[in-house]
Each structure stands twice: as structure tokens, then as C-alpha cells.
Amino acid sequence: MRSTAGSTTPTGAMKRPERSGRVRRFGRAERMVHRATGLLMLLCLAGAACLYFAPLAELVGRRHLVATVHEWSGICLPVPLLMGLLSRDFRAELRGLNRFADYDRQWLRAVRRRQTWPEARPAGKFNAGQKIYAGWIAGAVLVMMFTGLLMWFMGFLPYISRTSAIFVHDCLAWAITVVLIGHMRKAYQDPEARLGMRTGYVSRSWAVRHHSRWLREERADAAAAAARTDDV
């Protein structure tokens, strides 16, 4: 249960004290899931590139090893997320990513109109773009796994041809590559966001500029927790 609408903090959850001038954005579970998923995704794409482009294949060699790494890194992609579900904080993050609020629609309208000032783009802990990216990449990974398994076990669904599976797999791989490059470009342009993913903490001024509603939700959670403590 969350104490305020849109909040990702479970009611009654204890949080570590904030560092001076900084706000705790991500816990260890969230950071580890992100790192492990990113590493597996890069292994998958690097293996695909070595299998797809002849010059890279000749340079790297060991085609069977590369194919094995590519296949198993793809199969293991959901594992970090599934393990993250053991963490209550991570489950709360997923609930936040899965909710679209009115201010998220306002954020998207501001993007279409190229309005960049903070008041035009209100955001909770995750902005609308991050929510869309998370949902899209999760769906794309499932389709990639499905088509990859069809290519691996050709008799699994005989009414779907291997050629069709390869076509969908290759097209979606290109789409994932483009989207992932965009994601990494955005991260490169925002050192504070990268710091938050590395250390778990961001500056309060950055949070005010980019995720002001998140700070209000955090304050509301803290006030509600204090009120419950006083009642006890």
C-alpha cells in the first residue's frame, strides 16, 4: 500500500537517512537490476553485431562461442528483473513505472511543443518518457526471446516459419539498438542522473528541476509516517 497517490514508497517502509543536500533516489536492488540488465543487453547486441556483420565476424572469429554467448545472454535477460522482485523497493519502482498520471500526459504535450522549462514538464520519480521506454523495452525483450527460441527450436511452432522469425528478430534488433543508443545519449547528457544510478543519491536541486512531484510525494510520505508514529 502507498501512502499517497502516485508515490512509489510502500506505507511503513523504512528509508535510509538522506545525505546532506542530496536525496536518495535508488536503492541497491534497483541499481543492481539496472546494471545486470544493461550488461546482458550489451552482450546480446555485441554478439548479434559479430554474427550479423561479416567484417566483425572475421575479426572476432569463434562463431560458435559468440553465438552461444548471444543466445544465453538473451535468455538470461529477464533474470535480473525476476530476482529484483524479491525486493519490496524494486516492486514499488515497477508499480510507479506502470502508472500513467495526468501530469505524465502534460509532460508528453510539453515534449511535442518543445517546452523545456521544469514547470511545463512535471514528473514523479519517473517521467513519461522513462515510463514509455521501460514498457517498450520490456515488450521488445519478450518478443526477441520468443523469436529467438523459434529460431533455436525450429519445430517448436511449425506453423511459424523460421524465415518469419528471423525477419522479426532482425528488425526488432535494429529498433532496440536505435532506442538503446537514444537512452545512452540521454544518460550521457545528464551526469546527475548517472550519479543517481551509480550511488543511489542525487542533488536536491536536480530533483526539483526534473522530478518535483516526486519530492512532494516523498515529503507527503514522510509526513504521513510521522503522523502514524505520533498516533502510536
PDB file of C-alpha atoms in Angstrom:
ATOM      1  CA  MET A   1       0.000   0.000   0.000  1.00  0.00           C
ATOM      2  CA  ARG A   2       1.238   3.500  -0.842  1.00  0.00           C
ATOM      3  CA  SER A   3       0.586   6.418   1.469  1.00  0.00           C
ATOM      4  CA  THR A   4      -0.098   8.978  -1.297  1.00  0.00           C
ATOM      5  CA  ALA A   5      -1.397   8.720  -4.859  1.00  0.00           C
ATOM      6  CA  GLY A   6       1.432   8.276  -7.332  1.00  0.00           C
ATOM      7  CA  SER A   7       4.012   7.526  -4.659  1.00  0.00           C
ATOM      8  CA  THR A   8       6.295   4.518  -5.065  1.00  0.00           C
ATOM      9  CA  THR A   9       7.170   4.171  -1.387  1.00  0.00           C
ATOM     10  CA  PRO A  10       5.256   1.423   0.443  1.00  0.00           C
ATOM     11  CA  THR A  11       3.473   2.556   3.567  1.00  0.00           C
ATOM     12  CA  GLY A  12       5.569   1.927   6.643  1.00  0.00           C
ATOM     13  CA  ALA A  13       8.783   1.325   4.696  1.00  0.00           C
ATOM     14  CA  MET A  14      11.925   2.493   6.455  1.00  0.00           C
ATOM     15  CA  LYS A  15      14.353   4.566   4.411  1.00  0.00           C
ATOM     16  CA  ARG A  16      17.983   5.394   4.982  1.00  0.00           C
ATOM     17  CA  PRO A  17      18.679   8.960   6.127  1.00  0.00           C
ATOM     18  CA  GLU A  18      19.485  11.353   3.309  1.00  0.00           C
ATOM     19  CA  ARG A  19      22.957  12.734   2.807  1.00  0.00           C
ATOM     20  CA  SER A  20      23.370  16.468   3.245  1.00  0.00           C
ATOM     21  CA  GLY A  21      21.853  18.284   0.273  1.00  0.00           C
ATOM     22  CA  ARG A  22      21.075  15.034  -1.503  1.00  0.00           C
ATOM     23  CA  VAL A  23      18.043  12.811  -1.972  1.00  0.00           C
ATOM     24  CA  ARG A  24      18.053   9.026  -2.054  1.00  0.00           C
ATOM     25  CA  ARG A  25      16.719   8.033  -5.457  1.00  0.00           C
ATOM     26  CA  PHE A  26      17.541   4.346  -5.913  1.00  0.00           C
ATOM     27  CA  GLY A  27      18.287   1.502  -3.532  1.00  0.00           C
ATOM     28  CA  ARG A  28      20.812  -1.260  -4.082  1.00  0.00           C
ATOM     29  CA  ALA A  29      18.311  -3.663  -5.657  1.00  0.00           C
ATOM     30  CA  GLU A  30      17.231  -1.169  -8.323  1.00  0.00           C
ATOM     31  CA  ARG A  31      20.825  -0.292  -9.199  1.00  0.00           C
ATOM     32  CA  MET A  32      21.933  -3.929  -9.409  1.00  0.00           C
ATOM     33  CA  VAL A  33      18.985  -4.883 -11.629  1.00  0.00           C
ATOM     34  CA  HIS A  34      19.762  -1.960 -13.945  1.00  0.00           C
ATOM     35  CA  ARG A  35      23.464  -2.854 -14.174  1.00  0.00           C
ATOM     36  CA  ALA A  36      22.906  -6.570 -14.729  1.00  0.00           C
ATOM     37  CA  THR A  37      20.209  -5.961 -17.355  1.00  0.00           C
ATOM     38  CA  GLY A  38      22.379  -3.394 -19.131  1.00  0.00           C
ATOM     39  CA  LEU A  39      25.363  -5.760 -19.194  1.00  0.00           C
ATOM     40  CA  LEU A  40      23.287  -8.623 -20.601  1.00  0.00           C
ATOM     41  CA  MET A  41      21.749  -6.322 -23.198  1.00  0.00           C
ATOM     42  CA  LEU A  42      25.184  -5.104 -24.336  1.00  0.00           C
ATOM     43  CA  LEU A  43      26.458  -8.692 -24.536  1.00  0.00           C
ATOM     44  CA  CYS A  44      23.427  -9.616 -26.599  1.00  0.00           C
ATOM     45  CA  LEU A  45      23.849  -6.707 -29.020  1.00  0.00           C
ATOM     46  CA  ALA A  46      27.610  -7.159 -29.295  1.00  0.00           C
ATOM     47  CA  GLY A  47      27.142 -10.847 -30.092  1.00  0.00           C
ATOM     48  CA  ALA A  48      24.455 -10.004 -32.650  1.00  0.00           C
ATOM     49  CA  ALA A  49      26.768  -7.499 -34.338  1.00  0.00           C
ATOM     50  CA  CYS A  50      29.550 -10.086 -34.567  1.00  0.00           C
ATOM     51  CA  LEU A  51      27.134 -12.599 -36.093  1.00  0.00           C
ATOM     52  CA  TYR A  52      25.460 -10.118 -38.452  1.00  0.00           C
ATOM     53  CA  PHE A  53      28.385  -8.178 -39.921  1.00  0.00           C
ATOM     54  CA  ALA A  54      30.933 -10.248 -41.842  1.00  0.00           C
ATOM     55  CA  PRO A  55      33.967  -7.971 -41.109  1.00  0.00           C
ATOM     56  CA  LEU A  56      33.301  -8.217 -37.357  1.00  0.00           C
ATOM     57  CA  ALA A  57      32.736 -11.970 -37.614  1.00  0.00           C
ATOM     58  CA  GLU A  58      36.116 -12.381 -39.342  1.00  0.00           C
ATOM     59  CA  LEU A  59      37.837 -10.136 -36.793  1.00  0.00           C
ATOM     60  CA  VAL A  60      36.421 -11.888 -33.735  1.00  0.00           C
ATOM     61  CA  GLY A  61      36.200 -15.463 -35.038  1.00  0.00           C
ATOM     62  CA  ARG A  62      34.958 -18.223 -32.706  1.00  0.00           C
ATOM     63  CA  ARG A  63      31.486 -18.028 -34.230  1.00  0.00           C
ATOM     64  CA  HIS A  64      30.097 -20.896 -32.164  1.00  0.00           C
ATOM     65  CA  LEU A  65      31.233 -19.242 -28.902  1.00  0.00           C
ATOM     66  CA  VAL A  66      29.830 -15.873 -29.958  1.00  0.00           C
ATOM     67  CA  ALA A  67      26.501 -17.484 -30.897  1.00  0.00           C
ATOM     68  CA  THR A  68      26.358 -19.300 -27.547  1.00  0.00           C
ATOM     69  CA  VAL A  69      27.046 -16.076 -25.594  1.00  0.00           C
ATOM     70  CA  HIS A  70      24.417 -14.254 -27.658  1.00  0.00           C
ATOM     71  CA  GLU A  71      21.781 -16.939 -27.098  1.00  0.00           C
ATOM     72  CA  TRP A  72      22.294 -17.331 -23.359  1.00  0.00           C
ATOM     73  CA  SER A  73      22.623 -13.606 -22.654  1.00  0.00           C
ATOM     74  CA  GLY A  74      19.271 -13.170 -24.394  1.00  0.00           C
ATOM     75  CA  ILE A  75      17.659 -15.983 -22.423  1.00  0.00           C
ATOM     76  CA  CYS A  76      19.026 -14.562 -19.159  1.00  0.00           C
ATOM     77  CA  LEU A  77      17.789 -11.021 -19.806  1.00  0.00           C
ATOM     78  CA  PRO A  78      14.660 -11.349 -17.613  1.00  0.00           C
ATOM     79  CA  VAL A  79      16.602 -12.966 -14.740  1.00  0.00           C
ATOM     80  CA  PRO A  80      17.780  -9.715 -13.040  1.00  0.00           C
ATOM     81  CA  LEU A  81      14.232  -8.339 -13.105  1.00  0.00           C
ATOM     82  CA  LEU A  82      12.789 -11.555 -11.686  1.00  0.00           C
ATOM     83  CA  MET A  83      15.375 -11.568  -8.915  1.00  0.00           C
ATOM     84  CA  GLY A  84      14.641  -7.893  -8.242  1.00  0.00           C
ATOM     85  CA  LEU A  85      11.042  -8.819  -7.455  1.00  0.00           C
ATOM     86  CA  LEU A  86      12.330 -10.192  -4.157  1.00  0.00           C
ATOM     87  CA  SER A  87      12.946  -6.571  -3.093  1.00  0.00           C
ATOM     88  CA  ARG A  88       9.975  -4.562  -1.843  1.00  0.00           C
ATOM     89  CA  ASP A  89      11.594  -1.320  -3.019  1.00  0.00           C
ATOM     90  CA  PHE A  90      12.033  -2.698  -6.520  1.00  0.00           C
ATOM     91  CA  ARG A  91       8.418  -3.855  -6.674  1.00  0.00           C
ATOM     92  CA  ALA A  92       7.387  -0.333  -5.666  1.00  0.00           C
ATOM     93  CA  GLU A  93       9.505   1.077  -8.516  1.00  0.00           C
ATOM     94  CA  LEU A  94       7.748  -1.196 -11.008  1.00  0.00           C
ATOM     95  CA  ARG A  95       4.346  -0.034  -9.772  1.00  0.00           C
ATOM     96  CA  GLY A  96       5.457   3.560 -10.316  1.00  0.00           C
ATOM     97  CA  LEU A  97       6.689   2.800 -13.835  1.00  0.00           C
ATOM     98  CA  ASN A  98       3.379   1.121 -14.641  1.00  0.00           C
ATOM     99  CA  ARG A  99       1.204   4.130 -13.746  1.00  0.00           C
ATOM    100  CA  PHE A 100       0.406   6.994 -16.091  1.00  0.00           C
ATOM    101  CA  ALA A 101      -0.939  10.137 -14.404  1.00  0.00           C
ATOM    102  CA  ASP A 102      -2.367  13.376 -15.802  1.00  0.00           C
ATOM    103  CA  TYR A 103       0.964  15.129 -15.322  1.00  0.00           C
ATOM    104  CA  ASP A 104       2.619  12.475 -17.499  1.00  0.00           C
ATOM    105  CA  ARG A 105       0.325  13.468 -20.354  1.00  0.00           C
ATOM    106  CA  GLN A 106       1.251  17.095 -19.690  1.00  0.00           C
ATOM    107  CA  TRP A 107       4.928  16.090 -19.905  1.00  0.00           C
ATOM    108  CA  LEU A 108       4.345  14.480 -23.313  1.00  0.00           C
ATOM    109  CA  ARG A 109       2.462  17.541 -24.576  1.00  0.00           C
ATOM    110  CA  ALA A 110       5.373  19.726 -23.474  1.00  0.00           C
ATOM    111  CA  VAL A 111       7.810  17.475 -25.378  1.00  0.00           C
ATOM    112  CA  ARG A 112       5.712  17.754 -28.553  1.00  0.00           C
ATOM    113  CA  ARG A 113       5.632  21.543 -28.154  1.00  0.00           C
ATOM    114  CA  ARG A 114       9.351  21.649 -27.304  1.00  0.00           C
ATOM    115  CA  GLN A 115       8.700  23.283 -23.964  1.00  0.00           C
ATOM    116  CA  THR A 116      11.743  22.622 -21.788  1.00  0.00           C
ATOM    117  CA  TRP A 117      11.216  24.617 -18.578  1.00  0.00           C
ATOM    118  CA  PRO A 118      10.582  22.493 -15.454  1.00  0.00           C
ATOM    119  CA  GLU A 119       7.019  23.737 -14.845  1.00  0.00           C
ATOM    120  CA  ALA A 120       5.979  22.540 -18.310  1.00  0.00           C
ATOM    121  CA  ARG A 121       7.296  19.035 -17.682  1.00  0.00           C
ATOM    122  CA  PRO A 122       6.077  17.851 -14.276  1.00  0.00           C
ATOM    123  CA  ALA A 123       7.274  14.383 -13.321  1.00  0.00           C
ATOM    124  CA  GLY A 124       7.106  11.992 -10.440  1.00  0.00           C
ATOM    125  CA  LYS A 125      10.026   9.701  -9.723  1.00  0.00           C
ATOM    126  CA  PHE A 126       9.963   8.720 -13.406  1.00  0.00           C
ATOM    127  CA  ASN A 127       8.903  10.994 -16.231  1.00  0.00           C
ATOM    128  CA  ALA A 128       6.568   9.903 -19.011  1.00  0.00           C
ATOM    129  CA  GLY A 129       9.435   9.214 -21.407  1.00  0.00           C
ATOM    130  CA  GLN A 130      11.092   6.851 -18.946  1.00  0.00           C
ATOM    131  CA  LYS A 131       7.815   5.027 -18.376  1.00  0.00           C
ATOM    132  CA  ILE A 132       7.257   4.571 -22.115  1.00  0.00           C
ATOM    133  CA  TYR A 133      10.845   3.414 -22.611  1.00  0.00           C
ATOM    134  CA  ALA A 134      10.592   0.866 -19.787  1.00  0.00           C
ATOM    135  CA  GLY A 135       7.333  -0.582 -21.124  1.00  0.00           C
ATOM    136  CA  TRP A 136       8.578  -0.696 -24.708  1.00  0.00           C
ATOM    137  CA  ILE A 137      11.901  -2.342 -23.896  1.00  0.00           C
ATOM    138  CA  ALA A 138      10.191  -4.938 -21.696  1.00  0.00           C
ATOM    139  CA  GLY A 139       7.816  -5.873 -24.522  1.00  0.00           C
ATOM    140  CA  ALA A 140      10.618  -5.878 -27.093  1.00  0.00           C
ATOM    141  CA  VAL A 141      12.741  -8.221 -24.976  1.00  0.00           C
ATOM    142  CA  LEU A 142       9.848 -10.690 -24.713  1.00  0.00           C
ATOM    143  CA  VAL A 143       9.336 -10.669 -28.487  1.00  0.00           C
ATOM    144  CA  MET A 144      13.083 -11.075 -29.058  1.00  0.00           C
ATOM    145  CA  MET A 145      13.171 -14.060 -26.703  1.00  0.00           C
ATOM    146  CA  PHE A 146      10.162 -15.632 -28.400  1.00  0.00           C
ATOM    147  CA  THR A 147      11.521 -15.241 -31.935  1.00  0.00           C
ATOM    148  CA  GLY A 148      14.988 -16.327 -30.789  1.00  0.00           C
ATOM    149  CA  LEU A 149      13.573 -19.533 -29.323  1.00  0.00           C
ATOM    150  CA  LEU A 150      11.680 -20.169 -32.556  1.00  0.00           C
ATOM    151  CA  MET A 151      14.976 -19.889 -34.440  1.00  0.00           C
ATOM    152  CA  TRP A 152      16.711 -22.148 -31.916  1.00  0.00           C
ATOM    153  CA  PHE A 153      13.994 -24.808 -31.730  1.00  0.00           C
ATOM    154  CA  MET A 154      12.654 -24.859 -35.261  1.00  0.00           C
ATOM    155  CA  GLY A 155       9.974 -27.460 -34.551  1.00  0.00           C
ATOM    156  CA  PHE A 156       8.539 -25.602 -31.548  1.00  0.00           C
ATOM    157  CA  LEU A 157       5.762 -23.905 -33.566  1.00  0.00           C
ATOM    158  CA  PRO A 158       5.847 -25.485 -37.023  1.00  0.00           C
ATOM    159  CA  TYR A 159       3.171 -23.156 -38.433  1.00  0.00           C
ATOM    160  CA  ILE A 160       5.539 -20.172 -37.984  1.00  0.00           C
ATOM    161  CA  SER A 161       8.392 -20.277 -40.485  1.00  0.00           C
ATOM    162  CA  ARG A 162      11.971 -19.730 -39.389  1.00  0.00           C
ATOM    163  CA  THR A 163      12.283 -17.023 -42.054  1.00  0.00           C
ATOM    164  CA  SER A 164       9.463 -15.028 -40.435  1.00  0.00           C
ATOM    165  CA  ALA A 165      11.069 -15.378 -37.004  1.00  0.00           C
ATOM    166  CA  ILE A 166      14.428 -14.193 -38.373  1.00  0.00           C
ATOM    167  CA  PHE A 167      12.794 -11.194 -40.083  1.00  0.00           C
ATOM    168  CA  VAL A 168      11.007 -10.049 -36.911  1.00  0.00           C
ATOM    169  CA  HIS A 169      14.087 -10.746 -34.778  1.00  0.00           C
ATOM    170  CA  ASP A 170      16.397  -8.729 -37.030  1.00  0.00           C
ATOM    171  CA  CYS A 171      14.028  -5.773 -37.460  1.00  0.00           C
ATOM    172  CA  LEU A 172      13.360  -5.542 -33.740  1.00  0.00           C
ATOM    173  CA  ALA A 173      17.089  -5.834 -33.002  1.00  0.00           C
ATOM    174  CA  TRP A 174      17.696  -2.733 -35.109  1.00  0.00           C
ATOM    175  CA  ALA A 175      14.865  -0.912 -33.337  1.00  0.00           C
ATOM    176  CA  ILE A 176      16.266  -1.855 -29.911  1.00  0.00           C
ATOM    177  CA  THR A 177      19.717  -0.671 -30.965  1.00  0.00           C
ATOM    178  CA  VAL A 178      18.387   2.739 -32.018  1.00  0.00           C
ATOM    179  CA  VAL A 179      16.287   3.138 -28.857  1.00  0.00           C
ATOM    180  CA  LEU A 180      19.151   1.998 -26.629  1.00  0.00           C
ATOM    181  CA  ILE A 181      21.537   4.473 -28.249  1.00  0.00           C
ATOM    182  CA  GLY A 182      18.972   7.209 -27.566  1.00  0.00           C
ATOM    183  CA  HIS A 183      18.704   6.061 -23.940  1.00  0.00           C
ATOM    184  CA  MET A 184      22.504   6.113 -23.511  1.00  0.00           C
ATOM    185  CA  ARG A 185      22.733   9.511 -25.197  1.00  0.00           C
ATOM    186  CA  LYS A 186      20.205  10.963 -22.764  1.00  0.00           C
ATOM    187  CA  ALA A 187      22.115   9.446 -19.841  1.00  0.00           C
ATOM    188  CA  TYR A 188      25.396  10.885 -21.160  1.00  0.00           C
ATOM    189  CA  GLN A 189      23.816  14.340 -21.290  1.00  0.00           C
ATOM    190  CA  ASP A 190      22.701  14.134 -17.642  1.00  0.00           C
ATOM    191  CA  PRO A 191      25.647  13.395 -15.293  1.00  0.00           C
ATOM    192  CA  GLU A 192      23.419  13.789 -12.230  1.00  0.00           C
ATOM    193  CA  ALA A 193      21.083  11.041 -13.429  1.00  0.00           C
ATOM    194  CA  ARG A 194      24.077   8.749 -13.960  1.00  0.00           C
ATOM    195  CA  LEU A 195      25.334   9.601 -10.480  1.00  0.00           C
ATOM    196  CA  GLY A 196      21.940   8.635  -9.069  1.00  0.00           C
ATOM    197  CA  MET A 197      22.134   5.249 -10.745  1.00  0.00           C
ATOM    198  CA  ARG A 198      25.718   4.681  -9.561  1.00  0.00           C
ATOM    199  CA  THR A 199      25.432   5.870  -5.957  1.00  0.00           C
ATOM    200  CA  GLY A 200      21.677   5.951  -5.322  1.00  0.00           C
ATOM    201  CA  TYR A 201      21.689   9.678  -4.490  1.00  0.00           C
ATOM    202  CA  VAL A 202      21.006  12.857  -6.491  1.00  0.00           C
ATOM    203  CA  SER A 203      21.195  16.520  -5.572  1.00  0.00           C
ATOM    204  CA  ARG A 204      18.012  18.088  -4.285  1.00  0.00           C
ATOM    205  CA  SER A 205      18.295  20.911  -6.844  1.00  0.00           C
ATOM    206  CA  TRP A 206      18.358  18.371  -9.701  1.00  0.00           C
ATOM    207  CA  ALA A 207      15.319  16.601  -8.259  1.00  0.00           C
ATOM    208  CA  VAL A 208      13.454  19.931  -8.027  1.00  0.00           C
ATOM    209  CA  ARG A 209      14.216  20.715 -11.675  1.00  0.00           C
ATOM    210  CA  HIS A 210      13.385  17.335 -13.168  1.00  0.00           C
ATOM    211  CA  HIS A 211      11.167  15.428 -10.685  1.00  0.00           C
ATOM    212  CA  SER A 212       9.458  17.996  -8.480  1.00  0.00           C
ATOM    213  CA  ARG A 213       6.325  15.922  -7.946  1.00  0.00           C
ATOM    214  CA  TRP A 214       8.467  13.065  -6.669  1.00  0.00           C
ATOM    215  CA  LEU A 215       9.873  15.319  -3.922  1.00  0.00           C
ATOM    216  CA  ARG A 216       6.361  16.387  -2.935  1.00  0.00           C
ATOM    217  CA  GLU A 217       5.298  12.749  -2.770  1.00  0.00           C
ATOM    218  CA  GLU A 218       8.334  11.929  -0.631  1.00  0.00           C
ATOM    219  CA  ARG A 219       7.503  14.769   1.766  1.00  0.00           C
ATOM    220  CA  ALA A 220       3.875  13.609   1.959  1.00  0.00           C
ATOM    221  CA  ASP A 221       5.050  10.071   2.738  1.00  0.00           C
ATOM    222  CA  ALA A 222       7.370  11.366   5.463  1.00  0.00           C
ATOM    223  CA  ALA A 223       4.594  13.483   6.996  1.00  0.00           C
ATOM    224  CA  ALA A 224       2.173  10.548   6.953  1.00  0.00           C
ATOM    225  CA  ALA A 225       4.779   8.288   8.585  1.00  0.00           C
ATOM    226  CA  ALA A 226       5.428  10.918  11.262  1.00  0.00           C
ATOM    227  CA  ALA A 227       1.701  11.241  11.920  1.00  0.00           C
ATOM    228  CA  ARG A 228       1.362   7.489  12.336  1.00  0.00           C
ATOM    229  CA  THR A 229       4.285   7.482  14.760  1.00  0.00           C
ATOM    230  CA  ASP A 230       2.707  10.275  16.805  1.00  0.00           C
ATOM    231  CA  ASP A 231      -0.591   8.379  16.939  1.00  0.00           C
ATOM    232  CA  VAL A 232       1.178   5.334  18.308  1.00  0.00           C
TER     233      VAL A 232
END
